[in-house]
Amino acid sequence: GAGVSQSPSNKVTEKGKDVELRCDPISGHTALYWYRQSLGQGLEFLIYFQGNSAPDKSGLPSDRFSAERTGGSVSTLTIQRTQQEDSAVYLCASSLVTTVTGELFFGEGSRLTVL
Amino acid sequence: TQLLKQSPQFLSIQEGENLTVYCNSSSVFSSLQWYRQEPGEGPVLLVTVVTGGEVKKLKRLTFQFGDARKDSSLHITAAQPGDTGLYLCAGFTGGGNKLTFGTGTQLKVEL
Protein backbone atom coordinates (compact mmCIF):
# COMPACT_ATOMS: atom_id res chain seq x y z
CA GLY A 1 0.00 0.00 0.00
CA ALA A 2 0.96 3.63 -0.31
CA GLY A 3 0.66 4.51 3.35
CA VAL A 4 1.34 3.10 6.81
CA SER A 5 -1.07 0.29 7.58
CA GLN A 6 -2.05 -0.78 11.09
CA SER A 7 -4.12 -3.71 12.27
CA PRO A 8 -6.43 -4.31 13.91
CA SER A 9 -8.14 -0.94 13.70
CA ASN A 10 -10.14 -1.78 16.81
CA LYS A 11 -9.47 -4.32 19.53
CA VAL A 12 -11.58 -5.01 22.60
CA THR A 13 -10.05 -7.37 25.12
CA GLU A 14 -10.49 -8.47 28.69
CA LYS A 15 -8.16 -7.44 31.45
CA GLY A 16 -5.27 -9.90 31.75
CA LYS A 17 -5.25 -11.00 28.11
CA ASP A 18 -2.33 -10.46 25.73
CA VAL A 19 -2.71 -8.38 22.56
CA GLU A 20 -0.61 -7.89 19.44
CA LEU A 21 -0.76 -4.79 17.29
CA ARG A 22 0.77 -4.80 13.82
CA CYS A 23 2.31 -2.03 11.73
CA ASP A 24 3.24 -2.17 8.05
CA PRO A 25 5.39 0.88 7.27
CA ILE A 26 5.82 2.59 3.93
CA SER A 27 8.13 0.52 1.74
CA GLY A 28 11.73 1.68 2.01
CA HIS A 29 11.27 3.62 5.24
CA THR A 30 14.04 2.66 7.63
CA ALA A 31 12.71 4.33 10.78
CA LEU A 32 9.60 3.16 12.59
CA TYR A 33 7.96 4.68 15.66
CA TRP A 34 5.24 3.61 18.08
CA TYR A 35 3.23 6.17 20.03
CA ARG A 36 0.25 5.96 22.37
CA GLN A 37 -2.53 8.55 22.44
CA SER A 38 -5.31 9.02 24.94
CA LEU A 39 -8.50 10.71 23.77
CA GLY A 40 -7.79 14.21 22.46
CA GLN A 41 -4.35 14.27 24.00
CA GLY A 42 -0.81 14.48 22.70
CA LEU A 43 1.24 11.49 21.64
CA GLU A 44 3.30 9.52 24.15
CA PHE A 45 6.52 8.08 22.69
CA LEU A 46 6.89 4.34 23.20
CA ILE A 47 9.73 3.01 21.06
CA TYR A 48 11.73 3.76 17.94
CA PHE A 49 13.35 1.37 15.42
CA GLN A 50 16.17 2.04 13.02
CA GLY A 51 16.12 -0.99 10.75
CA ASN A 52 15.50 -3.96 13.03
CA SER A 53 17.19 -2.51 16.09
CA ALA A 54 15.58 -0.36 18.76
CA PRO A 55 18.07 2.29 19.94
CA ASP A 56 15.45 3.93 22.13
CA LYS A 57 13.01 1.89 24.20
CA SER A 58 12.75 4.54 26.89
CA GLY A 59 9.04 5.12 26.44
CA LEU A 60 7.78 1.60 27.06
CA PRO A 61 5.58 1.99 30.19
CA SER A 62 6.42 -1.35 31.78
CA ASP A 63 7.91 -4.77 31.07
CA ARG A 64 4.46 -5.90 29.89
CA PHE A 65 5.14 -3.94 26.71
CA SER A 66 7.49 -5.21 24.02
CA ALA A 67 8.02 -4.59 20.33
CA GLU A 68 9.95 -6.14 17.52
CA ARG A 69 10.63 -5.42 13.91
CA THR A 70 11.63 -8.01 11.35
CA GLY A 71 13.17 -7.67 7.90
CA GLY A 72 13.37 -3.92 8.37
CA SER A 73 9.67 -3.79 7.67
CA VAL A 74 6.72 -5.05 9.72
CA SER A 75 6.63 -4.28 13.42
CA THR A 76 4.56 -5.83 16.19
CA LEU A 77 3.78 -4.20 19.53
CA THR A 78 2.80 -6.75 22.17
CA ILE A 79 1.09 -5.94 25.44
CA GLN A 80 0.97 -8.77 27.95
CA ARG A 81 -1.55 -9.09 30.78
CA THR A 82 -3.44 -6.00 29.64
CA GLN A 83 -4.72 -3.52 32.19
CA GLN A 84 -7.53 -0.97 31.87
CA GLU A 85 -4.99 1.87 31.81
CA ASP A 86 -3.58 0.39 28.59
CA SER A 87 -6.74 1.51 26.78
CA ALA A 88 -5.70 4.08 24.15
CA VAL A 89 -5.04 4.51 20.45
CA TYR A 90 -1.68 3.08 19.44
CA LEU A 91 -0.17 4.92 16.49
CA CYS A 92 2.63 3.74 14.27
CA ALA A 93 4.69 6.01 12.03
CA SER A 94 7.51 5.50 9.58
CA SER A 95 10.14 7.84 8.20
CA LEU A 96 12.46 7.63 5.23
CA VAL A 97 15.36 9.21 7.05
CA THR A 98 16.35 9.88 10.61
CA THR A 99 17.32 13.52 10.50
CA VAL A 100 15.96 16.53 12.31
CA THR A 101 13.90 17.41 9.26
CA GLY A 102 12.49 13.93 8.73
CA GLU A 103 8.75 13.70 8.21
CA LEU A 104 6.85 11.01 10.06
CA PHE A 105 4.00 9.34 8.18
CA PHE A 106 1.36 7.94 10.49
CA GLY A 107 -1.11 5.13 10.21
CA GLU A 108 -4.69 5.51 11.37
CA GLY A 109 -3.98 3.76 14.64
CA SER A 110 -5.21 0.74 16.54
CA ARG A 111 -7.81 1.56 19.17
CA LEU A 112 -7.41 -0.74 22.17
CA THR A 113 -10.14 -1.07 24.79
CA VAL A 114 -9.44 -3.17 27.86
CA LEU A 115 -12.58 -4.14 29.78
CA THR B 1 7.37 14.18 32.03
CA GLN B 2 5.99 16.18 29.11
CA LEU B 3 8.82 18.20 27.57
CA LEU B 4 6.57 20.24 25.31
CA LYS B 5 3.59 22.10 26.74
CA GLN B 6 1.01 23.62 24.45
CA SER B 7 -1.45 26.37 25.22
CA PRO B 8 -4.31 26.74 25.10
CA GLN B 9 -5.44 23.14 25.48
CA PHE B 10 -8.83 23.89 23.90
CA LEU B 11 -9.89 26.72 21.62
CA SER B 12 -13.36 27.35 20.18
CA ILE B 13 -13.70 30.34 17.86
CA GLN B 14 -15.89 31.75 15.11
CA GLU B 15 -15.02 31.63 11.44
CA GLY B 16 -12.88 34.61 10.45
CA GLU B 17 -11.16 35.07 13.81
CA ASN B 18 -7.40 34.93 14.29
CA LEU B 19 -5.69 32.68 16.82
CA THR B 20 -2.29 31.73 18.15
CA VAL B 21 -1.20 28.42 19.64
CA TYR B 22 1.94 28.24 21.75
CA CYS B 23 4.41 25.41 22.27
CA ASN B 24 6.90 25.83 25.11
CA SER B 25 9.75 23.85 26.58
CA SER B 26 12.73 24.26 28.85
CA SER B 27 14.72 22.05 26.49
CA VAL B 28 16.50 23.02 23.28
CA PHE B 29 15.35 21.18 20.18
CA SER B 30 17.27 20.54 16.98
CA SER B 31 14.10 21.30 15.07
CA LEU B 32 10.41 21.62 15.70
CA GLN B 33 7.50 20.34 13.69
CA TRP B 34 3.77 21.05 13.68
CA TYR B 35 1.23 18.37 12.84
CA ARG B 36 -2.55 18.45 12.49
CA GLN B 37 -4.70 15.47 13.35
CA GLU B 38 -8.34 14.88 12.46
CA PRO B 39 -10.60 12.38 14.24
CA GLY B 40 -9.84 8.76 13.37
CA GLU B 41 -6.67 9.62 11.50
CA GLY B 42 -2.99 9.91 12.22
CA PRO B 43 -1.25 13.29 12.48
CA VAL B 44 -0.12 14.93 9.24
CA LEU B 45 2.94 17.16 9.01
CA LEU B 46 2.32 20.87 8.38
CA VAL B 47 5.80 22.34 8.70
CA THR B 48 9.33 21.87 10.03
CA VAL B 49 11.35 24.78 11.44
CA VAL B 50 15.06 24.36 12.05
CA THR B 51 16.75 27.72 12.61
CA GLY B 52 16.20 29.84 15.71
CA GLY B 53 14.00 32.81 14.82
CA GLU B 54 12.78 31.16 11.64
CA VAL B 55 9.34 32.10 10.34
CA LYS B 56 7.46 29.99 7.80
CA LYS B 57 4.14 30.70 6.17
CA LEU B 58 1.73 28.15 4.78
CA LYS B 59 -1.24 30.02 3.29
CA ARG B 60 -3.09 31.41 6.34
CA LEU B 61 -0.80 29.65 8.83
CA THR B 62 2.37 31.29 10.17
CA PHE B 63 4.88 29.28 12.18
CA GLN B 64 7.71 30.72 14.25
CA PHE B 65 10.63 29.03 16.00
CA GLY B 66 11.96 30.84 19.05
CA ASP B 67 15.43 32.36 18.94
CA ALA B 68 16.67 29.93 21.60
CA ARG B 69 14.98 26.96 19.85
CA LYS B 70 12.96 26.16 22.97
CA ASP B 71 9.54 27.34 21.84
CA SER B 72 7.33 27.84 18.82
CA SER B 73 4.04 29.41 17.85
CA LEU B 74 1.38 28.78 15.24
CA HIS B 75 -0.78 31.70 14.13
CA ILE B 76 -3.87 31.20 11.99
CA THR B 77 -5.40 34.15 10.21
CA ALA B 78 -9.10 34.23 9.36
CA ALA B 79 -9.80 30.72 10.65
CA GLN B 80 -12.14 28.48 8.67
CA PRO B 81 -14.15 25.41 9.73
CA GLY B 82 -11.68 23.28 7.76
CA ASP B 83 -8.98 24.32 10.23
CA THR B 84 -10.74 22.34 12.97
CA GLY B 85 -8.56 19.62 14.42
CA LEU B 86 -5.91 18.72 16.99
CA TYR B 87 -2.70 20.68 16.52
CA LEU B 88 0.48 19.07 17.81
CA CYS B 89 3.96 20.47 18.06
CA ALA B 90 6.84 18.02 18.14
CA GLY B 91 10.56 18.40 18.71
CA PHE B 92 13.50 16.26 17.71
CA THR B 93 16.04 15.27 20.35
CA GLY B 94 18.68 12.58 20.52
CA GLY B 95 20.41 13.53 17.30
CA GLY B 96 17.26 13.41 15.26
CA ASN B 97 16.16 9.97 16.33
CA LYS B 98 13.39 10.72 18.78
CA LEU B 99 10.40 12.94 18.09
CA THR B 100 8.65 14.12 21.25
CA PHE B 101 5.13 15.47 20.90
CA GLY B 102 3.45 18.28 22.79
CA THR B 103 0.29 18.09 24.84
CA GLY B 104 -1.91 19.17 21.91
CA THR B 105 -4.35 22.01 21.19
CA GLN B 106 -7.88 21.08 20.17
CA LEU B 107 -9.22 23.77 17.81
CA LYS B 108 -12.85 24.09 16.78
CA VAL B 109 -13.87 26.71 14.25
CA GLU B 110 -17.60 27.31 13.98
CA LEU B 111 -19.63 29.03 11.30
mmCIF file of C-alpha atoms in Angstrom:
data_model
loop_
_atom_site.group_PDB
_atom_site.id
_atom_site.type_symbol
_atom_site.label_atom_id
_atom_site.label_comp_id
_atom_site.label_asym_id
_atom_site.label_seq_id
_atom_site.Cartn_x
_atom_site.Cartn_y
_atom_site.Cartn_z
ATOM 1 C CA GLY A 1 0.000 0.000 0.000
ATOM 2 C CA ALA A 2 0.957 3.628 -0.313
ATOM 3 C CA GLY A 3 0.665 4.511 3.348
ATOM 4 C CA VAL A 4 1.338 3.100 6.807
ATOM 5 C CA SER A 5 -1.071 0.293 7.578
ATOM 6 C CA GLN A 6 -2.052 -0.777 11.092
ATOM 7 C CA SER A 7 -4.118 -3.714 12.273
ATOM 8 C CA PRO A 8 -6.434 -4.310 13.911
ATOM 9 C CA SER A 9 -8.138 -0.936 13.699
ATOM 10 C CA ASN A 10 -10.142 -1.783 16.807
ATOM 11 C CA LYS A 11 -9.471 -4.319 19.531
ATOM 12 C CA VAL A 12 -11.579 -5.015 22.603
ATOM 13 C CA THR A 13 -10.049 -7.368 25.118
ATOM 14 C CA GLU A 14 -10.491 -8.468 28.686
ATOM 15 C CA LYS A 15 -8.158 -7.440 31.449
ATOM 16 C CA GLY A 16 -5.270 -9.902 31.751
ATOM 17 C CA LYS A 17 -5.247 -10.998 28.111
ATOM 18 C CA ASP A 18 -2.334 -10.455 25.732
ATOM 19 C CA VAL A 19 -2.712 -8.375 22.556
ATOM 20 C CA GLU A 20 -0.606 -7.892 19.442
ATOM 21 C CA LEU A 21 -0.757 -4.794 17.285
ATOM 22 C CA ARG A 22 0.771 -4.799 13.824
ATOM 23 C CA CYS A 23 2.310 -2.028 11.733
ATOM 24 C CA ASP A 24 3.239 -2.166 8.049
ATOM 25 C CA PRO A 25 5.394 0.878 7.267
ATOM 26 C CA ILE A 26 5.820 2.589 3.928
ATOM 27 C CA SER A 27 8.128 0.522 1.740
ATOM 28 C CA GLY A 28 11.732 1.679 2.013
ATOM 29 C CA HIS A 29 11.271 3.620 5.241
ATOM 30 C CA THR A 30 14.038 2.664 7.631
ATOM 31 C CA ALA A 31 12.711 4.326 10.779
ATOM 32 C CA LEU A 32 9.598 3.160 12.589
ATOM 33 C CA TYR A 33 7.961 4.676 15.657
ATOM 34 C CA TRP A 34 5.239 3.614 18.079
ATOM 35 C CA TYR A 35 3.227 6.170 20.031
ATOM 36 C CA ARG A 36 0.250 5.958 22.366
ATOM 37 C CA GLN A 37 -2.527 8.554 22.440
ATOM 38 C CA SER A 38 -5.307 9.017 24.941
ATOM 39 C CA LEU A 39 -8.500 10.707 23.769
ATOM 40 C CA GLY A 40 -7.791 14.214 22.465
ATOM 41 C CA GLN A 41 -4.350 14.275 24.004
ATOM 42 C CA GLY A 42 -0.810 14.484 22.700
ATOM 43 C CA LEU A 43 1.238 11.492 21.645
ATOM 44 C CA GLU A 44 3.296 9.520 24.152
ATOM 45 C CA PHE A 45 6.518 8.081 22.691
ATOM 46 C CA LEU A 46 6.891 4.335 23.204
ATOM 47 C CA ILE A 47 9.730 3.011 21.056
ATOM 48 C CA TYR A 48 11.731 3.757 17.944
ATOM 49 C CA PHE A 49 13.355 1.369 15.424
ATOM 50 C CA GLN A 50 16.171 2.037 13.015
ATOM 51 C CA GLY A 51 16.119 -0.988 10.755
ATOM 52 C CA ASN A 52 15.504 -3.963 13.034
ATOM 53 C CA SER A 53 17.194 -2.513 16.086
ATOM 54 C CA ALA A 54 15.585 -0.359 18.759
ATOM 55 C CA PRO A 55 18.066 2.290 19.944
ATOM 56 C CA ASP A 56 15.450 3.929 22.133
ATOM 57 C CA LYS A 57 13.010 1.890 24.202
ATOM 58 C CA SER A 58 12.747 4.536 26.891
ATOM 59 C CA GLY A 59 9.040 5.122 26.442
ATOM 60 C CA LEU A 60 7.779 1.599 27.065
ATOM 61 C CA PRO A 61 5.579 1.987 30.187
ATOM 62 C CA SER A 62 6.417 -1.355 31.782
ATOM 63 C CA ASP A 63 7.912 -4.774 31.071
ATOM 64 C CA ARG A 64 4.465 -5.895 29.895
ATOM 65 C CA PHE A 65 5.141 -3.943 26.709
ATOM 66 C CA SER A 66 7.493 -5.211 24.022
ATOM 67 C CA ALA A 67 8.019 -4.589 20.332
ATOM 68 C CA GLU A 68 9.952 -6.144 17.523
ATOM 69 C CA ARG A 69 10.632 -5.420 13.905
ATOM 70 C CA THR A 70 11.630 -8.015 11.350
ATOM 71 C CA GLY A 71 13.169 -7.668 7.896
ATOM 72 C CA GLY A 72 13.369 -3.925 8.367
ATOM 73 C CA SER A 73 9.669 -3.793 7.668
ATOM 74 C CA VAL A 74 6.721 -5.046 9.715
ATOM 75 C CA SER A 75 6.633 -4.280 13.419
ATOM 76 C CA THR A 76 4.559 -5.835 16.188
ATOM 77 C CA LEU A 77 3.776 -4.203 19.525
ATOM 78 C CA THR A 78 2.802 -6.755 22.167
ATOM 79 C CA ILE A 79 1.088 -5.943 25.440
ATOM 80 C CA GLN A 80 0.966 -8.773 27.946
ATOM 81 C CA ARG A 81 -1.546 -9.089 30.782
ATOM 82 C CA THR A 82 -3.439 -6.003 29.637
ATOM 83 C CA GLN A 83 -4.721 -3.517 32.192
ATOM 84 C CA GLN A 84 -7.527 -0.971 31.869
ATOM 85 C CA GLU A 85 -4.989 1.873 31.814
ATOM 86 C CA ASP A 86 -3.582 0.394 28.594
ATOM 87 C CA SER A 87 -6.744 1.511 26.777
ATOM 88 C CA ALA A 88 -5.705 4.075 24.152
ATOM 89 C CA VAL A 89 -5.037 4.508 20.451
ATOM 90 C CA TYR A 90 -1.679 3.079 19.443
ATOM 91 C CA LEU A 91 -0.170 4.919 16.494
ATOM 92 C CA CYS A 92 2.632 3.736 14.271
ATOM 93 C CA ALA A 93 4.690 6.010 12.034
ATOM 94 C CA SER A 94 7.514 5.501 9.583
ATOM 95 C CA SER A 95 10.143 7.841 8.196
ATOM 96 C CA LEU A 96 12.459 7.629 5.228
ATOM 97 C CA VAL A 97 15.362 9.213 7.048
ATOM 98 C CA THR A 98 16.353 9.877 10.607
ATOM 99 C CA THR A 99 17.317 13.518 10.498
ATOM 100 C CA VAL A 100 15.958 16.534 12.307
ATOM 101 C CA THR A 101 13.898 17.414 9.257
ATOM 102 C CA GLY A 102 12.490 13.930 8.725
ATOM 103 C CA GLU A 103 8.746 13.698 8.206
ATOM 104 C CA LEU A 104 6.846 11.006 10.057
ATOM 105 C CA PHE A 105 4.001 9.345 8.177
ATOM 106 C CA PHE A 106 1.365 7.945 10.487
ATOM 107 C CA GLY A 107 -1.112 5.127 10.212
ATOM 108 C CA GLU A 108 -4.694 5.513 11.374
ATOM 109 C CA GLY A 109 -3.978 3.762 14.637
ATOM 110 C CA SER A 110 -5.214 0.739 16.544
ATOM 111 C CA ARG A 111 -7.814 1.558 19.171
ATOM 112 C CA LEU A 112 -7.411 -0.737 22.174
ATOM 113 C CA THR A 113 -10.136 -1.068 24.788
ATOM 114 C CA VAL A 114 -9.443 -3.172 27.863
ATOM 115 C CA LEU A 115 -12.577 -4.140 29.784
ATOM 116 C CA THR B 1 7.371 14.179 32.030
ATOM 117 C CA GLN B 2 5.993 16.177 29.108
ATOM 118 C CA LEU B 3 8.817 18.197 27.569
ATOM 119 C CA LEU B 4 6.575 20.240 25.311
ATOM 120 C CA LYS B 5 3.590 22.100 26.740
ATOM 121 C CA GLN B 6 1.014 23.617 24.452
ATOM 122 C CA SER B 7 -1.451 26.373 25.224
ATOM 123 C CA PRO B 8 -4.307 26.737 25.101
ATOM 124 C CA GLN B 9 -5.442 23.136 25.477
ATOM 125 C CA PHE B 10 -8.826 23.895 23.905
ATOM 126 C CA LEU B 11 -9.892 26.723 21.617
ATOM 127 C CA SER B 12 -13.356 27.345 20.175
ATOM 128 C CA ILE B 13 -13.696 30.335 17.856
ATOM 129 C CA GLN B 14 -15.895 31.747 15.115
ATOM 130 C CA GLU B 15 -15.016 31.631 11.443
ATOM 131 C CA GLY B 16 -12.884 34.605 10.449
ATOM 132 C CA GLU B 17 -11.159 35.069 13.806
ATOM 133 C CA ASN B 18 -7.401 34.927 14.292
ATOM 134 C CA LEU B 19 -5.695 32.681 16.823
ATOM 135 C CA THR B 20 -2.287 31.728 18.148
ATOM 136 C CA VAL B 21 -1.197 28.421 19.642
ATOM 137 C CA TYR B 22 1.944 28.241 21.750
ATOM 138 C CA CYS B 23 4.407 25.410 22.266
ATOM 139 C CA ASN B 24 6.899 25.831 25.105
ATOM 140 C CA SER B 25 9.754 23.853 26.585
ATOM 141 C CA SER B 26 12.730 24.264 28.850
ATOM 142 C CA SER B 27 14.721 22.052 26.493
ATOM 143 C CA VAL B 28 16.496 23.024 23.280
ATOM 144 C CA PHE B 29 15.347 21.180 20.181
ATOM 145 C CA SER B 30 17.271 20.539 16.984
ATOM 146 C CA SER B 31 14.095 21.300 15.067
ATOM 147 C CA LEU B 32 10.412 21.617 15.700
ATOM 148 C CA GLN B 33 7.500 20.336 13.690
ATOM 149 C CA TRP B 34 3.775 21.053 13.681
ATOM 150 C CA TYR B 35 1.230 18.367 12.840
ATOM 151 C CA ARG B 36 -2.548 18.445 12.487
ATOM 152 C CA GLN B 37 -4.702 15.465 13.355
ATOM 153 C CA GLU B 38 -8.339 14.884 12.456
ATOM 154 C CA PRO B 39 -10.600 12.376 14.235
ATOM 155 C CA GLY B 40 -9.841 8.756 13.374
ATOM 156 C CA GLU B 41 -6.669 9.624 11.500
ATOM 157 C CA GLY B 42 -2.994 9.911 12.223
ATOM 158 C CA PRO B 43 -1.246 13.292 12.480
ATOM 159 C CA VAL B 44 -0.121 14.935 9.238
ATOM 160 C CA LEU B 45 2.941 17.159 9.010
ATOM 161 C CA LEU B 46 2.317 20.865 8.376
ATOM 162 C CA VAL B 47 5.803 22.340 8.699
ATOM 163 C CA THR B 48 9.329 21.875 10.027
ATOM 164 C CA VAL B 49 11.349 24.781 11.436
ATOM 165 C CA VAL B 50 15.059 24.362 12.051
ATOM 166 C CA THR B 51 16.752 27.722 12.611
ATOM 167 C CA GLY B 52 16.205 29.840 15.711
ATOM 168 C CA GLY B 53 13.996 32.815 14.821
ATOM 169 C CA GLU B 54 12.780 31.158 11.640
ATOM 170 C CA VAL B 55 9.339 32.096 10.344
ATOM 171 C CA LYS B 56 7.464 29.988 7.803
ATOM 172 C CA LYS B 57 4.142 30.699 6.169
ATOM 173 C CA LEU B 58 1.726 28.147 4.779
ATOM 174 C CA LYS B 59 -1.243 30.023 3.290
ATOM 175 C CA ARG B 60 -3.089 31.412 6.342
ATOM 176 C CA LEU B 61 -0.803 29.649 8.832
ATOM 177 C CA THR B 62 2.371 31.290 10.170
ATOM 178 C CA PHE B 63 4.885 29.282 12.180
ATOM 179 C CA GLN B 64 7.712 30.724 14.247
ATOM 180 C CA PHE B 65 10.629 29.033 16.002
ATOM 181 C CA GLY B 66 11.960 30.841 19.046
ATOM 182 C CA ASP B 67 15.435 32.356 18.943
ATOM 183 C CA ALA B 68 16.672 29.931 21.597
ATOM 184 C CA ARG B 69 14.980 26.962 19.851
ATOM 185 C CA LYS B 70 12.964 26.163 22.967
ATOM 186 C CA ASP B 71 9.537 27.337 21.837
ATOM 187 C CA SER B 72 7.330 27.843 18.816
ATOM 188 C CA SER B 73 4.040 29.408 17.855
ATOM 189 C CA LEU B 74 1.378 28.782 15.245
ATOM 190 C CA HIS B 75 -0.778 31.699 14.127
ATOM 191 C CA ILE B 76 -3.870 31.196 11.988
ATOM 192 C CA THR B 77 -5.400 34.155 10.206
ATOM 193 C CA ALA B 78 -9.100 34.226 9.362
ATOM 194 C CA ALA B 79 -9.798 30.721 10.645
ATOM 195 C CA GLN B 80 -12.144 28.479 8.672
ATOM 196 C CA PRO B 81 -14.150 25.410 9.732
ATOM 197 C CA GLY B 82 -11.685 23.281 7.761
ATOM 198 C CA ASP B 83 -8.976 24.316 10.225
ATOM 199 C CA THR B 84 -10.737 22.336 12.965
ATOM 200 C CA GLY B 85 -8.557 19.622 14.422
ATOM 201 C CA LEU B 86 -5.914 18.718 16.986
ATOM 202 C CA TYR B 87 -2.700 20.685 16.515
ATOM 203 C CA LEU B 88 0.479 19.075 17.808
ATOM 204 C CA CYS B 89 3.957 20.468 18.056
ATOM 205 C CA ALA B 90 6.842 18.023 18.139
ATOM 206 C CA GLY B 91 10.557 18.396 18.711
ATOM 207 C CA PHE B 92 13.502 16.256 17.712
ATOM 208 C CA THR B 93 16.044 15.265 20.347
ATOM 209 C CA GLY B 94 18.675 12.580 20.517
ATOM 210 C CA GLY B 95 20.414 13.534 17.303
ATOM 211 C CA GLY B 96 17.258 13.406 15.256
ATOM 212 C CA ASN B 97 16.159 9.971 16.326
ATOM 213 C CA LYS B 98 13.392 10.719 18.779
ATOM 214 C CA LEU B 99 10.398 12.939 18.088
ATOM 215 C CA THR B 100 8.650 14.119 21.247
ATOM 216 C CA PHE B 101 5.129 15.471 20.903
ATOM 217 C CA GLY B 102 3.454 18.283 22.790
ATOM 218 C CA THR B 103 0.289 18.085 24.836
ATOM 219 C CA GLY B 104 -1.912 19.166 21.911
ATOM 220 C CA THR B 105 -4.355 22.006 21.190
ATOM 221 C CA GLN B 106 -7.879 21.080 20.167
ATOM 222 C CA LEU B 107 -9.217 23.774 17.811
ATOM 223 C CA LYS B 108 -12.849 24.090 16.781
ATOM 224 C CA VAL B 109 -13.873 26.713 14.249
ATOM 225 C CA GLU B 110 -17.599 27.307 13.983
ATOM 226 C CA LEU B 111 -19.630 29.030 11.297
#
